[in-house]
Amino acid sequence: MTAPVLSTPAFSLFPQWLPVAAAQPAMSAPWWQWVASTDSLTARLMAAGEPGTFRVRLLRQTIGLPQRDEALALGIAPRRYAWLREVALCVDETPWVVARSVAPLHQLQGKGLGKLGERSLGSWLFQQPDLVRGPLEATVTPPRFTHQQPGLSANSLWGRRSVFEHGGLSLLVQEYFLSTMADALGLPSR
Ligand SMILES: C=C(O[C@@H]1C=C(C(=O)O)C=C[C@H]1O)C(=O)O
């Protein structure tokens, strides 16, 4: 199926992020299963690969300024410092997904996220009984945070984002599915 919205030249006039339902006409059914799922992506990737081959590779964890669209998604001022975490979710040492998570610094106290290291943020999040996930949005624009690793950003097929709420913390999670994952699982190009 062709992409009625995403492939038109006018798409550049649309917001970068679309509600996932608005992107569905441009998305194959196999990709919809991944992009629109609301359960733990970590758990899904663990189940999709050979047992014991899933790993979170920490690319960067730091304190810095969020991108403008990230601040808007979190409802914070753009010049407000945030906790930034960038990872590659790997199966058998191959990155399948790259993710960037952003949380307002002042909400992080006592959460212990600084010590997460290469343990999955998703595994921690989905253990929280009061966890609420906001609406999913999708994009075809490649991630900016992997620009210095061209192999990663150039291979992004779909991106998605949503805000998790837990115990006074708002955490924006953005995940980009790479063509390496499509190749390994026999998924279509989009
Ligand atoms: C939100 C989840 O967490 C995943 C794990 C991440 C991490 O360790 O930084 C980041 C984003 C997600 O891809 C999930 O598993 O659904």
PDB file of C-alpha atoms and ligand atoms in Angstrom:
ATOM      1  CA  MET A   1       0.000   0.000   0.000  1.00  0.00           C
ATOM      2  CA  THR A   2       1.304   3.513  -0.715  1.00  0.00           C
ATOM      3  CA  ALA A   3       1.576   6.059   2.053  1.00  0.00           C
ATOM      4  CA  PRO A   4      -1.133   8.676   1.462  1.00  0.00           C
ATOM      5  CA  VAL A   5       0.063  11.132   4.064  1.00  0.00           C
ATOM      6  CA  LEU A   6       3.676  10.291   4.805  1.00  0.00           C
ATOM      7  CA  SER A   7       4.929  10.125   1.211  1.00  0.00           C
ATOM      8  CA  THR A   8       3.420  13.367  -0.108  1.00  0.00           C
ATOM      9  CA  PRO A   9       5.750  16.364  -0.545  1.00  0.00           C
ATOM     10  CA  ALA A  10       3.398  18.263   1.759  1.00  0.00           C
ATOM     11  CA  PHE A  11       4.304  15.885   4.603  1.00  0.00           C
ATOM     12  CA  SER A  12       7.088  18.265   5.555  1.00  0.00           C
ATOM     13  CA  LEU A  13       4.344  20.762   6.446  1.00  0.00           C
ATOM     14  CA  PHE A  14       2.791  18.300   8.888  1.00  0.00           C
ATOM     15  CA  PRO A  15       4.033  17.902  12.438  1.00  0.00           C
ATOM     16  CA  GLN A  16       6.914  15.475  12.695  1.00  0.00           C
ATOM     17  CA  TRP A  17       4.894  13.214  14.984  1.00  0.00           C
ATOM     18  CA  LEU A  18       1.458  11.822  14.101  1.00  0.00           C
ATOM     19  CA  PRO A  19      -0.977   9.954  16.338  1.00  0.00           C
ATOM     20  CA  VAL A  20      -0.205   6.316  15.613  1.00  0.00           C
ATOM     21  CA  ALA A  21      -3.711   5.747  14.207  1.00  0.00           C
ATOM     22  CA  ALA A  22      -3.112   8.508  11.630  1.00  0.00           C
ATOM     23  CA  ALA A  23       0.078   6.755  10.496  1.00  0.00           C
ATOM     24  CA  GLN A  24      -1.616   3.359  10.210  1.00  0.00           C
ATOM     25  CA  PRO A  25      -2.578   3.717   6.500  1.00  0.00           C
ATOM     26  CA  ALA A  26       1.128   4.043   5.705  1.00  0.00           C
ATOM     27  CA  MET A  27       2.122   1.088   7.868  1.00  0.00           C
ATOM     28  CA  SER A  28       2.126  -2.608   6.985  1.00  0.00           C
ATOM     29  CA  ALA A  29       0.228  -4.919   9.342  1.00  0.00           C
ATOM     30  CA  PRO A  30       3.426  -6.589  10.664  1.00  0.00           C
ATOM     31  CA  TRP A  31       4.918  -3.227  11.556  1.00  0.00           C
ATOM     32  CA  TRP A  32       1.650  -2.090  13.194  1.00  0.00           C
ATOM     33  CA  GLN A  33       2.043  -5.022  15.607  1.00  0.00           C
ATOM     34  CA  TRP A  34       5.350  -3.550  16.754  1.00  0.00           C
ATOM     35  CA  VAL A  35       4.764   0.207  16.499  1.00  0.00           C
ATOM     36  CA  ALA A  36       1.267   0.325  18.044  1.00  0.00           C
ATOM     37  CA  SER A  37       1.889  -2.170  20.863  1.00  0.00           C
ATOM     38  CA  THR A  38       1.576  -0.699  24.346  1.00  0.00           C
ATOM     39  CA  ASP A  39       3.244  -3.440  26.405  1.00  0.00           C
ATOM     40  CA  SER A  40       6.990  -3.683  27.072  1.00  0.00           C
ATOM     41  CA  LEU A  41       9.157  -3.480  23.978  1.00  0.00           C
ATOM     42  CA  THR A  42      12.003  -5.010  25.974  1.00  0.00           C
ATOM     43  CA  ALA A  43       9.831  -8.077  26.627  1.00  0.00           C
ATOM     44  CA  ARG A  44       8.799  -8.288  22.959  1.00  0.00           C
ATOM     45  CA  LEU A  45      12.387  -8.078  21.730  1.00  0.00           C
ATOM     46  CA  MET A  46      13.471 -10.732  24.250  1.00  0.00           C
ATOM     47  CA  ALA A  47      10.751 -13.023  22.896  1.00  0.00           C
ATOM     48  CA  ALA A  48      11.591 -12.289  19.236  1.00  0.00           C
ATOM     49  CA  GLY A  49      15.303 -13.114  19.441  1.00  0.00           C
ATOM     50  CA  GLU A  50      17.054 -16.299  20.508  1.00  0.00           C
ATOM     51  CA  PRO A  51      16.871 -16.720  24.325  1.00  0.00           C
ATOM     52  CA  GLY A  52      19.575 -14.799  26.166  1.00  0.00           C
ATOM     53  CA  THR A  53      20.645 -12.687  23.188  1.00  0.00           C
ATOM     54  CA  PHE A  54      18.869  -9.410  24.114  1.00  0.00           C
ATOM     55  CA  ARG A  55      21.035  -6.637  25.531  1.00  0.00           C
ATOM     56  CA  VAL A  56      20.711  -2.944  26.258  1.00  0.00           C
ATOM     57  CA  ARG A  57      23.803  -1.060  25.066  1.00  0.00           C
ATOM     58  CA  LEU A  58      24.126   2.292  26.796  1.00  0.00           C
ATOM     59  CA  LEU A  59      25.117   4.962  24.269  1.00  0.00           C
ATOM     60  CA  ARG A  60      24.820   8.002  26.521  1.00  0.00           C
ATOM     61  CA  GLN A  61      23.284   8.971  29.828  1.00  0.00           C
ATOM     62  CA  THR A  62      23.634  12.564  30.850  1.00  0.00           C
ATOM     63  CA  ILE A  63      21.985  15.748  32.031  1.00  0.00           C
ATOM     64  CA  GLY A  64      21.274  18.249  29.287  1.00  0.00           C
ATOM     65  CA  LEU A  65      18.697  20.309  27.489  1.00  0.00           C
ATOM     66  CA  PRO A  66      15.843  18.491  25.777  1.00  0.00           C
ATOM     67  CA  GLN A  67      15.036  19.074  22.116  1.00  0.00           C
ATOM     68  CA  ARG A  68      12.184  21.522  21.610  1.00  0.00           C
ATOM     69  CA  ASP A  69       9.717  18.812  20.545  1.00  0.00           C
ATOM     70  CA  GLU A  70      10.708  16.722  23.576  1.00  0.00           C
ATOM     71  CA  ALA A  71      10.076  19.607  25.974  1.00  0.00           C
ATOM     72  CA  LEU A  72       6.696  20.205  24.331  1.00  0.00           C
ATOM     73  CA  ALA A  73       5.764  16.526  24.660  1.00  0.00           C
ATOM     74  CA  LEU A  74       6.654  16.618  28.356  1.00  0.00           C
ATOM     75  CA  GLY A  75       4.980  19.989  28.954  1.00  0.00           C
ATOM     76  CA  ILE A  76       8.161  21.580  30.305  1.00  0.00           C
ATOM     77  CA  ALA A  77      10.040  24.742  29.315  1.00  0.00           C
ATOM     78  CA  PRO A  78      12.660  24.030  26.605  1.00  0.00           C
ATOM     79  CA  ARG A  79      15.511  25.518  28.648  1.00  0.00           C
ATOM     80  CA  ARG A  80      14.819  23.261  31.640  1.00  0.00           C
ATOM     81  CA  TYR A  81      17.479  20.625  32.306  1.00  0.00           C
ATOM     82  CA  ALA A  82      16.493  17.021  31.810  1.00  0.00           C
ATOM     83  CA  TRP A  83      17.818  13.512  32.297  1.00  0.00           C
ATOM     84  CA  LEU A  84      18.694  12.079  28.896  1.00  0.00           C
ATOM     85  CA  ARG A  85      19.306   8.402  28.187  1.00  0.00           C
ATOM     86  CA  GLU A  86      20.175   6.942  24.803  1.00  0.00           C
ATOM     87  CA  VAL A  87      20.469   3.218  24.211  1.00  0.00           C
ATOM     88  CA  ALA A  88      20.638   0.647  21.475  1.00  0.00           C
ATOM     89  CA  LEU A  89      18.455  -2.398  22.063  1.00  0.00           C
ATOM     90  CA  CYS A  90      20.496  -5.241  20.596  1.00  0.00           C
ATOM     91  CA  VAL A  91      19.733  -8.820  19.700  1.00  0.00           C
ATOM     92  CA  ASP A  92      22.787 -11.008  19.229  1.00  0.00           C
ATOM     93  CA  GLU A  93      24.934  -7.826  19.384  1.00  0.00           C
ATOM     94  CA  THR A  94      23.038  -6.206  16.460  1.00  0.00           C
ATOM     95  CA  PRO A  95      21.114  -2.993  17.257  1.00  0.00           C
ATOM     96  CA  TRP A  96      17.443  -3.520  16.336  1.00  0.00           C
ATOM     97  CA  VAL A  97      16.042  -0.427  18.060  1.00  0.00           C
ATOM     98  CA  VAL A  98      17.600   2.812  19.262  1.00  0.00           C
ATOM     99  CA  ALA A  99      15.832   4.697  22.019  1.00  0.00           C
ATOM    100  CA  ARG A 100      16.104   8.065  23.712  1.00  0.00           C
ATOM    101  CA  SER A 101      14.317   8.757  26.961  1.00  0.00           C
ATOM    102  CA  VAL A 102      13.880  12.183  28.537  1.00  0.00           C
ATOM    103  CA  ALA A 103      12.648  13.110  32.014  1.00  0.00           C
ATOM    104  CA  PRO A 104      12.531  16.484  33.800  1.00  0.00           C
ATOM    105  CA  LEU A 105      15.436  16.524  36.236  1.00  0.00           C
ATOM    106  CA  HIS A 106      13.408  17.829  39.179  1.00  0.00           C
ATOM    107  CA  GLN A 107      11.085  14.786  39.015  1.00  0.00           C
ATOM    108  CA  LEU A 108      13.821  12.154  39.252  1.00  0.00           C
ATOM    109  CA  GLN A 109      14.724  12.316  42.921  1.00  0.00           C
ATOM    110  CA  GLY A 110      14.667   8.979  44.706  1.00  0.00           C
ATOM    111  CA  LYS A 111      13.859   6.994  41.587  1.00  0.00           C
ATOM    112  CA  GLY A 112      17.359   5.473  41.302  1.00  0.00           C
ATOM    113  CA  LEU A 113      17.428   5.789  37.530  1.00  0.00           C
ATOM    114  CA  GLY A 114      21.007   7.097  37.538  1.00  0.00           C
ATOM    115  CA  LYS A 115      22.179   3.614  38.482  1.00  0.00           C
ATOM    116  CA  LEU A 116      20.249   1.803  35.743  1.00  0.00           C
ATOM    117  CA  GLY A 117      23.323   1.299  33.545  1.00  0.00           C
ATOM    118  CA  GLU A 118      22.693  -1.380  30.948  1.00  0.00           C
ATOM    119  CA  ARG A 119      19.601  -2.754  32.662  1.00  0.00           C
ATOM    120  CA  SER A 120      16.434  -2.066  30.661  1.00  0.00           C
ATOM    121  CA  LEU A 121      14.477   1.018  31.597  1.00  0.00           C
ATOM    122  CA  GLY A 122      11.394  -0.791  30.265  1.00  0.00           C
ATOM    123  CA  SER A 123      11.827  -3.689  32.688  1.00  0.00           C
ATOM    124  CA  TRP A 124      11.906  -1.193  35.548  1.00  0.00           C
ATOM    125  CA  LEU A 125       8.993   0.878  34.212  1.00  0.00           C
ATOM    126  CA  PHE A 126       6.647  -2.035  33.664  1.00  0.00           C
ATOM    127  CA  GLN A 127       7.175  -3.198  37.254  1.00  0.00           C
ATOM    128  CA  GLN A 128       5.633   0.021  38.579  1.00  0.00           C
ATOM    129  CA  PRO A 129       2.040  -0.695  39.625  1.00  0.00           C
ATOM    130  CA  ASP A 130       0.809   2.860  39.020  1.00  0.00           C
ATOM    131  CA  LEU A 131       2.315   3.127  35.523  1.00  0.00           C
ATOM    132  CA  VAL A 132       0.183   4.993  32.965  1.00  0.00           C
ATOM    133  CA  ARG A 133       1.183   5.199  29.308  1.00  0.00           C
ATOM    134  CA  GLY A 134       0.079   8.201  27.244  1.00  0.00           C
ATOM    135  CA  PRO A 135      -0.958   8.010  23.578  1.00  0.00           C
ATOM    136  CA  LEU A 136       1.537   6.686  21.042  1.00  0.00           C
ATOM    137  CA  GLU A 137       2.733   8.854  18.178  1.00  0.00           C
ATOM    138  CA  ALA A 138       4.681   7.685  15.111  1.00  0.00           C
ATOM    139  CA  THR A 139       7.209   9.224  12.749  1.00  0.00           C
ATOM    140  CA  VAL A 140       9.200   8.343   9.641  1.00  0.00           C
ATOM    141  CA  THR A 141      11.853  10.965  10.406  1.00  0.00           C
ATOM    142  CA  PRO A 142      15.112   9.344  11.524  1.00  0.00           C
ATOM    143  CA  PRO A 143      16.408  10.062  15.026  1.00  0.00           C
ATOM    144  CA  ARG A 144      18.746  13.027  15.498  1.00  0.00           C
ATOM    145  CA  PHE A 145      20.569  11.693  18.528  1.00  0.00           C
ATOM    146  CA  THR A 146      22.384   8.983  16.552  1.00  0.00           C
ATOM    147  CA  HIS A 147      23.755  11.354  13.902  1.00  0.00           C
ATOM    148  CA  GLN A 148      27.289  10.602  14.949  1.00  0.00           C
ATOM    149  CA  GLN A 149      26.606   6.905  14.376  1.00  0.00           C
ATOM    150  CA  PRO A 150      25.385   7.080  10.764  1.00  0.00           C
ATOM    151  CA  GLY A 151      24.825   3.321  10.597  1.00  0.00           C
ATOM    152  CA  LEU A 152      22.139   3.674  13.239  1.00  0.00           C
ATOM    153  CA  SER A 153      20.118   6.743  12.181  1.00  0.00           C
ATOM    154  CA  ALA A 154      20.133   6.052   8.438  1.00  0.00           C
ATOM    155  CA  ASN A 155      18.518   2.678   9.016  1.00  0.00           C
ATOM    156  CA  SER A 156      15.465   3.835  10.939  1.00  0.00           C
ATOM    157  CA  LEU A 157      12.154   2.710   9.402  1.00  0.00           C
ATOM    158  CA  TRP A 158       9.593   3.746  12.015  1.00  0.00           C
ATOM    159  CA  GLY A 159       9.873   5.787  15.154  1.00  0.00           C
ATOM    160  CA  ARG A 160       7.365   6.088  17.978  1.00  0.00           C
ATOM    161  CA  ARG A 161       7.082   7.960  21.234  1.00  0.00           C
ATOM    162  CA  SER A 162       4.902   8.118  24.304  1.00  0.00           C
ATOM    163  CA  VAL A 163       5.014   9.588  27.785  1.00  0.00           C
ATOM    164  CA  PHE A 164       4.950   7.251  30.789  1.00  0.00           C
ATOM    165  CA  GLU A 165       3.675   8.582  34.120  1.00  0.00           C
ATOM    166  CA  HIS A 166       4.682   7.003  37.409  1.00  0.00           C
ATOM    167  CA  GLY A 167       4.812   8.432  40.927  1.00  0.00           C
ATOM    168  CA  GLY A 168       5.052  12.075  39.847  1.00  0.00           C
ATOM    169  CA  LEU A 169       7.558  11.282  37.084  1.00  0.00           C
ATOM    170  CA  SER A 170       6.856  11.955  33.398  1.00  0.00           C
ATOM    171  CA  LEU A 171       9.195  10.030  31.117  1.00  0.00           C
ATOM    172  CA  LEU A 172       9.195  10.506  27.361  1.00  0.00           C
ATOM    173  CA  VAL A 173      10.376   7.334  25.579  1.00  0.00           C
ATOM    174  CA  GLN A 174      11.208   7.529  21.871  1.00  0.00           C
ATOM    175  CA  GLU A 175      12.028   4.310  20.035  1.00  0.00           C
ATOM    176  CA  TYR A 176      13.248   3.903  16.462  1.00  0.00           C
ATOM    177  CA  PHE A 177      12.980   0.546  14.730  1.00  0.00           C
ATOM    178  CA  LEU A 178      15.948  -0.197  12.454  1.00  0.00           C
ATOM    179  CA  SER A 179      16.156  -2.064   9.157  1.00  0.00           C
ATOM    180  CA  THR A 180      18.400  -4.652  10.839  1.00  0.00           C
ATOM    181  CA  MET A 181      15.337  -5.746  12.818  1.00  0.00           C
ATOM    182  CA  ALA A 182      13.220  -5.908   9.652  1.00  0.00           C
ATOM    183  CA  ASP A 183      15.911  -8.045   7.981  1.00  0.00           C
ATOM    184  CA  ALA A 184      16.200 -10.412  10.933  1.00  0.00           C
ATOM    185  CA  LEU A 185      12.443 -10.891  11.373  1.00  0.00           C
ATOM    186  CA  GLY A 186      11.465 -10.760   7.686  1.00  0.00           C
ATOM    187  CA  LEU A 187       9.393  -7.592   8.131  1.00  0.00           C
ATOM    188  CA  PRO A 188       8.461  -5.341   5.160  1.00  0.00           C
ATOM    189  CA  SER A 189      10.355  -2.096   4.522  1.00  0.00           C
ATOM    190  CA  ARG A 190       7.497  -0.081   6.146  1.00  0.00           C
TER     191      ARG A 190
HETATM  192  C1  LIG B   1       9.952   1.533  27.406  1.00  0.00           C
HETATM  193  C2  LIG B   1      10.647   0.439  27.326  1.00  0.00           C
HETATM  194  O1  LIG B   1      11.982   0.468  27.599  1.00  0.00           O
HETATM  195  C3  LIG B   1      12.938   0.214  26.614  1.00  0.00           C
HETATM  196  C4  LIG B   1      14.276   0.268  27.241  1.00  0.00           C
HETATM  197  C5  LIG B   1      14.984   1.421  27.272  1.00  0.00           C
HETATM  198  C6  LIG B   1      16.239   1.672  28.061  1.00  0.00           C
HETATM  199  O2  LIG B   1      16.783   0.779  28.681  1.00  0.00           O
HETATM  200  O3  LIG B   1      16.693   2.815  28.057  1.00  0.00           O
HETATM  201  C7  LIG B   1      14.547   2.481  26.556  1.00  0.00           C
HETATM  202  C8  LIG B   1      13.445   2.443  25.810  1.00  0.00           C
HETATM  203  C9  LIG B   1      12.717   1.233  25.561  1.00  0.00           C
HETATM  204  O4  LIG B   1      12.926   0.811  24.295  1.00  0.00           O
HETATM  205  C10 LIG B   1      10.052  -0.851  26.967  1.00  0.00           C
HETATM  206  O5  LIG B   1      10.685  -1.883  27.140  1.00  0.00           O
HETATM  207  O6  LIG B   1       8.889  -0.830  26.515  1.00  0.00           O
END
